Amino acid sequence: MPFIRTNVHQDTSQEQRQAIVDGIHRALVESIGMPEDELFNMLSEYQSHQFWCSRTFNGIARSERVVVVEITLRRGRSDAMKRELYAAIARNLKSGAKVSPKDVLIFMHENDYSDWSVGEGRFAMGLVQQAGTD
């Protein structure tokens, strides 16, 4: 179950925000096989004076409206899967939300089942060991 934190400029419209969330979710489903119903994306906004980043780092010309996508998920995806995920997110945000791929910053945190509780205060490792029970 990936947990996503997405940060957008405060002037981002509600329609564009929804398209950003949808594009990220679609990329996760298509690239790493995440189930459709695993949508957990906390979207926050920032003002121009709250986020500083190099506008030219690594030869990429960024605007002042960078979309920051932070993904936390269970360890185990290959570099090839991650590469496809990042490309799909950038592609989806360009086509669906009109965000320049140059303005998409993605980073990932990986952890294990023991680092999660996904409901009822239950240790996620127990859920894995008891798959299919209620």
Coordinates of C-alpha atoms in Angstrom, one line a residue, residues 73-75 110-118 121-129:
L73 CA 5.9 1.9 -0.1
R74 CA 7.0 -1.5 0.8
R75 CA 10.4 -2.5 -0.4
E110 CA 11.0 2.1 1.0
N111 CA 10.2 0.1 4.1
D112 CA 8.8 -3.3 5.2
Y113 CA 5.5 -4.6 6.4
S114 CA 6.6 -4.1 10.0
D115 CA 6.6 -0.4 9.4
W116 CA 2.9 -0.1 8.7
S117 CA -0.5 -0.3 10.4
V118 CA -3.2 0.1 7.8
G121 CA -4.3 -0.3 14.9
R122 CA -3.2 -3.7 13.7
F123 CA 0.4 -4.5 12.8
A124 CA 0.5 -4.9 9.0
M125 CA 2.8 -7.9 9.2
G126 CA -0.1 -9.8 10.9
L127 CA -2.4 -8.9 8.0
V128 CA 0.1 -10.3 5.5
Q129 CA 0.4 -13.5 7.5

